[in-house]
Coordinates of C-alpha atoms in Angstrom, one line a residue:
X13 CA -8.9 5.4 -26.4
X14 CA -7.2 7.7 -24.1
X15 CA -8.5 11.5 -24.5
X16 CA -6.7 14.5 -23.1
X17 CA -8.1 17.4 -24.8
X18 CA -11.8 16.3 -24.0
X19 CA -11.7 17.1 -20.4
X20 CA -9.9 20.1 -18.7
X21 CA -8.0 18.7 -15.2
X22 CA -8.1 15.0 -16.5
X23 CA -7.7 12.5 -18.8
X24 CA -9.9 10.1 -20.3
X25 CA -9.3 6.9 -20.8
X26 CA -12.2 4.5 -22.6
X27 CA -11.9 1.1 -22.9
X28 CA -14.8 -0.9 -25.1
X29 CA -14.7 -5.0 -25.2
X30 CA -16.5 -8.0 -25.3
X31 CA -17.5 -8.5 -21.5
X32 CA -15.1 -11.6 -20.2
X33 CA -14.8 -12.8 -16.0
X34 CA -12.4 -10.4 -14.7
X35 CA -12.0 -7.6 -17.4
X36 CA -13.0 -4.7 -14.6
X37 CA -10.5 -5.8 -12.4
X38 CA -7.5 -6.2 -14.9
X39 CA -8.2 -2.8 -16.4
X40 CA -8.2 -1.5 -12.7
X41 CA -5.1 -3.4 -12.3
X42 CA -3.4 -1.8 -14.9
X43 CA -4.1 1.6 -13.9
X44 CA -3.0 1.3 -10.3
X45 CA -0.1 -0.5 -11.3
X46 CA 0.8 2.6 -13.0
X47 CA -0.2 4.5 -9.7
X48 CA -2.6 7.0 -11.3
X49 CA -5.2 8.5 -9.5
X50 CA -9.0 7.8 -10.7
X51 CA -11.1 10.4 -10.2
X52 CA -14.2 9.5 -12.0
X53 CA -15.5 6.3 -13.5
X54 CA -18.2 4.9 -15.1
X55 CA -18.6 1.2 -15.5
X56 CA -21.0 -0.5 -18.1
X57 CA -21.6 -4.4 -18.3
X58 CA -24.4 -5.1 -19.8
X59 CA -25.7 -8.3 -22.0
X60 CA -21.8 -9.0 -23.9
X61 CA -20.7 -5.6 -24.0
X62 CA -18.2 -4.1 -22.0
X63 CA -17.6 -0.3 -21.5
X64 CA -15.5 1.4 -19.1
X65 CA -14.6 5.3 -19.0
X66 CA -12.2 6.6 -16.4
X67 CA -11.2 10.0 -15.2
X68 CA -7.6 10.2 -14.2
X69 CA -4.7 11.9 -13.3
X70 CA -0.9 11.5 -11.7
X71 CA -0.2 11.1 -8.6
X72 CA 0.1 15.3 -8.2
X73 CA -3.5 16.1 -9.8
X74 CA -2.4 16.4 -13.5
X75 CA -3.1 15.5 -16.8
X76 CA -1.0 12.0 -17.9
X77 CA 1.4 13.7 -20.9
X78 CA 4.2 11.6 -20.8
X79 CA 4.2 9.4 -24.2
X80 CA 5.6 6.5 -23.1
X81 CA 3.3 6.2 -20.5
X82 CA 0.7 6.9 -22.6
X83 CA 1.4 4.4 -25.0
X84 CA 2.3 1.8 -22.2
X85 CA -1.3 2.7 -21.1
X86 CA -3.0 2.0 -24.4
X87 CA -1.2 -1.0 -25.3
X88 CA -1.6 -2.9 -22.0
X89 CA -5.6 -2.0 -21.5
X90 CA -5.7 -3.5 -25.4
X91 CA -4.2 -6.3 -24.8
X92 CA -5.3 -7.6 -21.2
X93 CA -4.0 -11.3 -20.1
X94 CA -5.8 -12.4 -17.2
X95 CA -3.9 -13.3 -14.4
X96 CA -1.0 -12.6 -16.1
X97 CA 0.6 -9.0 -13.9
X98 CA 3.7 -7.2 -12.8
X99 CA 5.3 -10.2 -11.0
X100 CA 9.0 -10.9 -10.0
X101 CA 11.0 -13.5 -12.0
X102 CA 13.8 -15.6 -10.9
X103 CA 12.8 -14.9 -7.1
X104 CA 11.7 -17.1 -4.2
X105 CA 8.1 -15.8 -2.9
X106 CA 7.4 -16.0 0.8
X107 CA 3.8 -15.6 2.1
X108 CA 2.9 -14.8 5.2
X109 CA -0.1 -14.7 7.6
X110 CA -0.4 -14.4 11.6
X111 CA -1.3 -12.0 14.2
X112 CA 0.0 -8.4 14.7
X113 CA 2.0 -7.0 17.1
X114 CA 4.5 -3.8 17.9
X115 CA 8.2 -5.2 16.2
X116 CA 7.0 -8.4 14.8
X117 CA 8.2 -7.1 10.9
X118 CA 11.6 -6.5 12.5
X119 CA 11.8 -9.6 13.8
X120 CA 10.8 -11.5 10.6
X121 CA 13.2 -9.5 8.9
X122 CA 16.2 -10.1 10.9
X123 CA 15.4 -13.7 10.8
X124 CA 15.6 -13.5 6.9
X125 CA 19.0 -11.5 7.2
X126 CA 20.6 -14.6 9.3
X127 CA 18.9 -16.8 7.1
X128 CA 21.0 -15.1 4.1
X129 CA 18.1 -13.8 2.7
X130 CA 18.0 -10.3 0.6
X131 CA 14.7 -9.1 0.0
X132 CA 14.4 -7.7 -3.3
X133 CA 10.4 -6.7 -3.1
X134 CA 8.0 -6.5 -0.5
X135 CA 4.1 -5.5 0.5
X136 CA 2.7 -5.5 4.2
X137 CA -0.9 -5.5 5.0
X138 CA -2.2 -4.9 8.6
X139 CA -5.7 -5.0 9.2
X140 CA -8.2 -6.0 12.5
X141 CA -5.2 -7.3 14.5
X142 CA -4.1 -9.4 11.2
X143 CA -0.9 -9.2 9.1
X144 CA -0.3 -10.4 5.9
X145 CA 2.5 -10.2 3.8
X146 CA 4.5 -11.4 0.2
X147 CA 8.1 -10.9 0.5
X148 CA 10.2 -11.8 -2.4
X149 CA 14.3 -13.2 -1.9
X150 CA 17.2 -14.2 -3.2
X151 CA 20.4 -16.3 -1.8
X152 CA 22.9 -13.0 -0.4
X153 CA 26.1 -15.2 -2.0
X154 CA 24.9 -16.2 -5.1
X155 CA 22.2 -14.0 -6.2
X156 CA 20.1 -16.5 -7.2
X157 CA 16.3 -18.0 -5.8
X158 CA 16.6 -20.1 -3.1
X159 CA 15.4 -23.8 -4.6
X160 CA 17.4 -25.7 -1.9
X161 CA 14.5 -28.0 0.0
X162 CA 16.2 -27.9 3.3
X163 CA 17.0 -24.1 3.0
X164 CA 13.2 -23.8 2.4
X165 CA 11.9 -25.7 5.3
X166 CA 14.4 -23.9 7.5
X167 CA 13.0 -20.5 6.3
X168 CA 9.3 -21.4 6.9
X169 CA 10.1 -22.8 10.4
X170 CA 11.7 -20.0 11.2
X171 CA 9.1 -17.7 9.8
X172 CA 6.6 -19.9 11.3
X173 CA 7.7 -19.9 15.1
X174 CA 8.3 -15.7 14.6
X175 CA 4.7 -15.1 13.8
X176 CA 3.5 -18.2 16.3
X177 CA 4.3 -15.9 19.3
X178 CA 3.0 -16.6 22.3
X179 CA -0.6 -16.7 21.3
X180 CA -0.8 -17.1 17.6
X181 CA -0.2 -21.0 17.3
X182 CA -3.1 -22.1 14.8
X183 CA -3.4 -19.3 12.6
X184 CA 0.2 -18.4 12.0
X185 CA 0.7 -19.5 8.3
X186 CA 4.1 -19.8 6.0
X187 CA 4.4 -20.6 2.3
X188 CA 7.2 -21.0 -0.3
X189 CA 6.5 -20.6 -4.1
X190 CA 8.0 -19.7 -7.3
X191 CA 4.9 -18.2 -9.2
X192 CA 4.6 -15.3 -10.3
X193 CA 1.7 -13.5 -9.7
X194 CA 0.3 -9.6 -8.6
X195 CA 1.2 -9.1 -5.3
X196 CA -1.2 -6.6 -4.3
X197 CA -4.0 -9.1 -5.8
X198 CA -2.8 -12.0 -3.5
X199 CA -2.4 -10.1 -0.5
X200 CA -6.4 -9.5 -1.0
X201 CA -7.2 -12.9 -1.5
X202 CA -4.7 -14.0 1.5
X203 CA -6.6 -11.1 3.6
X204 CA -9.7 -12.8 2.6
X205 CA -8.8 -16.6 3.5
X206 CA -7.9 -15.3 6.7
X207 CA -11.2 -13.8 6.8
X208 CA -10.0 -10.6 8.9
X209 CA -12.8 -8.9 8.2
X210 CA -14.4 -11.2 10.9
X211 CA -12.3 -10.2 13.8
X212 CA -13.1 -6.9 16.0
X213 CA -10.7 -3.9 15.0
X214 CA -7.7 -3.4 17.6
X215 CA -6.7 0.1 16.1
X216 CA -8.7 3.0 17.1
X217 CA -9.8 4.9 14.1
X218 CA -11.4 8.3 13.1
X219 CA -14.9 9.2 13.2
X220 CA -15.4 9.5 10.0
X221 CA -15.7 5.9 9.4
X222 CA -16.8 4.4 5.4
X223 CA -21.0 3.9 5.1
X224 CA -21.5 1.4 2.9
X225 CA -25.1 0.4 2.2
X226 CA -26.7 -2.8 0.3
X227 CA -29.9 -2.5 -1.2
X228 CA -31.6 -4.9 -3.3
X229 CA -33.3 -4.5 -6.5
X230 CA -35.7 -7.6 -7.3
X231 CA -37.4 -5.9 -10.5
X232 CA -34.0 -5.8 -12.1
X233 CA -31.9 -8.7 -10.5
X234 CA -29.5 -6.5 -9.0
X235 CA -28.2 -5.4 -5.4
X236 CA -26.8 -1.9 -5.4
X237 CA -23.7 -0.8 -3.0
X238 CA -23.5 2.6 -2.6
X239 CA -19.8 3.6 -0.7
X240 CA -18.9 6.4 0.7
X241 CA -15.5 7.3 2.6
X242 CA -12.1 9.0 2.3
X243 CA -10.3 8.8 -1.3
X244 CA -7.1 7.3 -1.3
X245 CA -5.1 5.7 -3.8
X246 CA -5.7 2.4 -4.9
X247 CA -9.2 2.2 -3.4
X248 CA -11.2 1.8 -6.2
X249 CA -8.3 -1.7 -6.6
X250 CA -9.7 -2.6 -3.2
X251 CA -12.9 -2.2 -3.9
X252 CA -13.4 -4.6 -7.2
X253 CA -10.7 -7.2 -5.6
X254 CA -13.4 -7.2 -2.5
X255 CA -16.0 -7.8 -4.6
X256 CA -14.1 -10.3 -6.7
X257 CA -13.2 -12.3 -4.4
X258 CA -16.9 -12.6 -2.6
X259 CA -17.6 -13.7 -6.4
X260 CA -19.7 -10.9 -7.2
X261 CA -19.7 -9.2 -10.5
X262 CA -20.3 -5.4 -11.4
X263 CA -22.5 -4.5 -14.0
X264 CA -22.9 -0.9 -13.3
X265 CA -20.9 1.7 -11.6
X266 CA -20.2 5.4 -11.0
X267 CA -17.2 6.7 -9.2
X268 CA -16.7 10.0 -8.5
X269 CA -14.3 12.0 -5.4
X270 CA -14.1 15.1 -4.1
X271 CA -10.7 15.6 -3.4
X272 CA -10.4 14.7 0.2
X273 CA -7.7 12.1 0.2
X274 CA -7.2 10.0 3.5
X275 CA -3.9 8.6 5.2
X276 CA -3.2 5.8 6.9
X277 CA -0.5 7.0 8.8
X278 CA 2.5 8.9 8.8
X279 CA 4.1 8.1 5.3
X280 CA 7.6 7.8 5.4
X281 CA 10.0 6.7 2.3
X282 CA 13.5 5.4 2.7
X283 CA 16.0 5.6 -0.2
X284 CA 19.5 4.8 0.1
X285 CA 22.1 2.6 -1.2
X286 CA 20.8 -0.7 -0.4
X287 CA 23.2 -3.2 1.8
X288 CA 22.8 -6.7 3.5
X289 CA 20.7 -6.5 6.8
X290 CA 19.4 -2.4 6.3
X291 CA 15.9 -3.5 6.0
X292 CA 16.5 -5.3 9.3
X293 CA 18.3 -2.6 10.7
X294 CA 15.8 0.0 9.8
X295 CA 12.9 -2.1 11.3
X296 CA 15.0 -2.5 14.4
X297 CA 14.9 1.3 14.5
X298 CA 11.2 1.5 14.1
X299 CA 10.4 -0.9 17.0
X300 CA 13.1 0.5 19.7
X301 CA 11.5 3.7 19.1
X302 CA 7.7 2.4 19.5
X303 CA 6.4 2.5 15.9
X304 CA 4.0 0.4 14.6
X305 CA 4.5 -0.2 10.6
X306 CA 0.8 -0.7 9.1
X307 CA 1.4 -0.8 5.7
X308 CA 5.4 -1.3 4.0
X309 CA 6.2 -1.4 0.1
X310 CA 9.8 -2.9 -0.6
X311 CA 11.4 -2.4 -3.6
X312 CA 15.1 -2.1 -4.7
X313 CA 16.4 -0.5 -7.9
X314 CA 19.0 -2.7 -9.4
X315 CA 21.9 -1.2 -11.2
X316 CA 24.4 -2.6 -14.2
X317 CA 28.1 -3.4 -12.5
X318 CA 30.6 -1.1 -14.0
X319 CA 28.1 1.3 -14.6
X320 CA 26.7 2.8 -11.7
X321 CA 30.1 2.8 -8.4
X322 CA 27.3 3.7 -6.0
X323 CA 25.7 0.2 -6.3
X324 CA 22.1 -1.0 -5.9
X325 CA 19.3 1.8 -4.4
X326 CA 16.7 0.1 -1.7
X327 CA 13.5 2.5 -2.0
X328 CA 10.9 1.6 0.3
X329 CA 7.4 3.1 2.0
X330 CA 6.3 2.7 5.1
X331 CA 3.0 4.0 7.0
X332 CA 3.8 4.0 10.9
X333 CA 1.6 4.5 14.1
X334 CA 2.1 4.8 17.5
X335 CA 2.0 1.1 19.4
X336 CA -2.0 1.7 19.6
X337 CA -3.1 3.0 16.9
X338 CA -2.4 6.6 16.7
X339 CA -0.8 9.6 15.0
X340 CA 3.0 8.9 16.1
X341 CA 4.4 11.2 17.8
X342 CA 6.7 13.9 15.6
X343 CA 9.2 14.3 18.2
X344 CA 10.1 10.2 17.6
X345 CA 9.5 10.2 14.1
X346 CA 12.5 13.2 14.0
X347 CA 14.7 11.0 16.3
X348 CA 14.1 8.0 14.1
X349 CA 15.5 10.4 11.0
X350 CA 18.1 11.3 13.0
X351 CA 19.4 7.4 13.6
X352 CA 18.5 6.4 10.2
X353 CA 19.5 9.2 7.9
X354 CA 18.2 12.4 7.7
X355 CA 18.1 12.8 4.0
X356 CA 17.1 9.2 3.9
X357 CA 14.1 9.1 5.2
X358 CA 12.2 11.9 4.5
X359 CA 8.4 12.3 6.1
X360 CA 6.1 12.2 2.8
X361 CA 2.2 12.4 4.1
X362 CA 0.9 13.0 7.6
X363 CA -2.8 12.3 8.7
X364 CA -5.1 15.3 9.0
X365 CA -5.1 15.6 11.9
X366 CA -1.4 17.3 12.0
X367 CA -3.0 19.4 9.6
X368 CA -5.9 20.4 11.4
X369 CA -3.8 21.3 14.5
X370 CA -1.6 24.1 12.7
X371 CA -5.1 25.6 11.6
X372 CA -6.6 25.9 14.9
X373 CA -5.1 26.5 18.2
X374 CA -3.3 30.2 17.9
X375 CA -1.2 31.2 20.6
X376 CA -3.3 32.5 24.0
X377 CA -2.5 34.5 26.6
X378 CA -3.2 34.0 30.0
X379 CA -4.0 36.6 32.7
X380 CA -0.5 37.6 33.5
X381 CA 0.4 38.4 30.0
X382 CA 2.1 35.7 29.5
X383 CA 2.3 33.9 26.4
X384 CA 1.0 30.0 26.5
X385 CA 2.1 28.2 23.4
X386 CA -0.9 26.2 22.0
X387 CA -1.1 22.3 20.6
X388 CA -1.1 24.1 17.2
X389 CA 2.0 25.7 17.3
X390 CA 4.6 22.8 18.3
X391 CA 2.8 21.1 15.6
X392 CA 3.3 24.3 13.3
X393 CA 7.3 23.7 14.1
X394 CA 7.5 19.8 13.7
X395 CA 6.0 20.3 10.4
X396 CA 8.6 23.1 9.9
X397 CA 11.4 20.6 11.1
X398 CA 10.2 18.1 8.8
X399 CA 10.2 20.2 5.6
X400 CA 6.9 20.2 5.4
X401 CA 5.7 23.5 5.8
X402 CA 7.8 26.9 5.0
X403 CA 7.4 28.5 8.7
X404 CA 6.1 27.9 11.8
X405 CA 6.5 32.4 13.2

């Protein structure tokens, strides 16, 4: 049932079933693949009753009113196939696992470009020093998957000696398949074989690091998580697929956020026409200029011949660091614009700490009168440069 007149800044969505293995996460699954935002939740799944209420909204903090995706919505959380997701037909999936390091993404996508590879679709995960990623291809010449054996052994040695390195020879892993599955679903449980949780964190992070605490209740036969951190999109996903894959199952839950979202890095989206080699190119870019990609979502929009002259539209995300870690620095992320296309890639989210600066930090003076321009106002005109603020005075 999906309510909008019930709650004032949201809308309800109620799902009731017979409890089955894996409802909670499909129904998650559904909603993030439909990138709402879940503000609330509250998660029943006792005895063979299941009963789910969520709070949510669009990606701008309002009420879902479109129709269709209403009704896409309804009709997908009442009929839930299990394992069955968004997946990508008639394409060659390449799966990838090795160690991270500044440029290595360009360097796996130019080898894919000589290779006469066009992605299509993409998702990067970085974590603890670990990559993984699903990349789906097709043949340039022919459009078609790539079934060839000898083409696919070349591709995976290839791949292979690229993520190897100079000190990744064990765990550097390659694959080739033709499923179809949900991608964002197997990069968890690729995450998860790796076990990259294990490993010491590389990346120096915030201070306001997630508490999650574990307590166990014996007179009722359950342990309770309690989890507290930044919102962001998709993390209540991550959450169940964590828990999923540790084969643990949730029979009670309450979600509820405040508002305070949380970046993980500077958010930059590229849409253009799409042509053989620009993923490479663009990736070139990003590591001449000392950019570290984090996260990266691939897509490209295809478009009828005859009825669209401008051709196919590549529309990707990344989320870029400094080599260590950090903020990058908005004087590169401007130059990298400026090489790639201004209009092209456009800045989309910055981390809070950009924020922060223009808030704090008004202009001194010292004890000759002169003016000394803080931290917070060449922030104030980045921002200003990067259409993300109206002025900077």
């Amino acid at each position: 049932m999906i309510d909008n007149a019930g709650c004032s800044n949201t809308t309800r969505i109620t799902i009731d079933s017979a409890r089955q293995p894996g409802i909670l996460l499909e129904a998650v699954r559904v909603l993030t693949d439909m990138n709402v935002s879940i503000k609330k939740a509250y998660i029943c799944s006792d005895g063979r009753w299941f009963m789910d209420v969520f709070h949510v909204t669009d990606q701008n903090g309002n009420k879902l009113t479109d129709d269709d995706d209403l009704n896409y919505i309804k009709l997908s959380l009442g009929t839930i196939h299990y394992g069955s997701s968004k997946g990508f037909r008639d394409l060659t999936a390449l799966e990838l696992t090795g160690t991270d390091r500044l440029g290595l993404l360009s360097e796996v996508f130019a080898v894919l470009s000589d290779l006469q590879c066009n992605v299509v679709e993409s998702k990067v995960w970085t974590h603890n020093g670990r990559i993984a990623s699903v990349i789906y291809v097709k043949d340039c010449d022919s459009g078609s998957p790539i079934e060839d054996p000898q083409q696919i052994d070349r591709i995976e040695g290839r791949l292979r000696n690229v993520l190897k390195g100079d000190n990744d020879i064990r765990s550097a892993k390659t694959s080739v398949s033709m499923g179809v599955t949900h991608t964002e679903r197997r990069l968890h449980q690729m995450m998860f074989a790796d076990r990259d949780y294990e490993r010491k964190p590389i990346m120096r992070t915030s201070g306001d690091s997630p508490l999650v605490t574990v307590q166990n209740c014996l007179e009722r036969g359950y342990s309770v998580m309690n989890i507290q951190c930044k919102d962001r999109m998709k993390l209540l996903f991550d959450v169940v697929c964590t828990l999923t894959d540790m084969q643990y199952v949730v029979f009670h839950a309450t979600v509820n956020t405040a508002g305070d979202l949380a970046y993980m890095g500077v958010r930059l989206e590229l849409v253009m026409a799409d042509r053989r080699g620009l993923l490479a190119d663009v990736m070139r870019t990003f590591r001449e200029n000392g950019l570290n990609v984090t996260r990266a979502e691939i897509s490209t929009i295809f478009r009828e011949k005859g009825l669209n002259p401008t051709g196919d539209t590549a529309e990707n995300v990344f989320y870029v660091t400094d080599a260590s870690g950090n903020p990058a620095d908005l004087n590169i992320i401007e130059s990298v614009r400026q090489k790639v296309g201004m209009s092209s890639l456009i800045v989309k989210e910055l981390p809070s700490i950009y924020h922060q600066a223009t808030e704090r930090d008004e202009p001194t003076f010292g004890s000759g009168g002169a003016v000394l321009l803080s931290l917070g106002s060449l922030v104030r005109r980045n921002l200003y440069n990067l259409g993300l603020i109206k002025s900077y005075s």
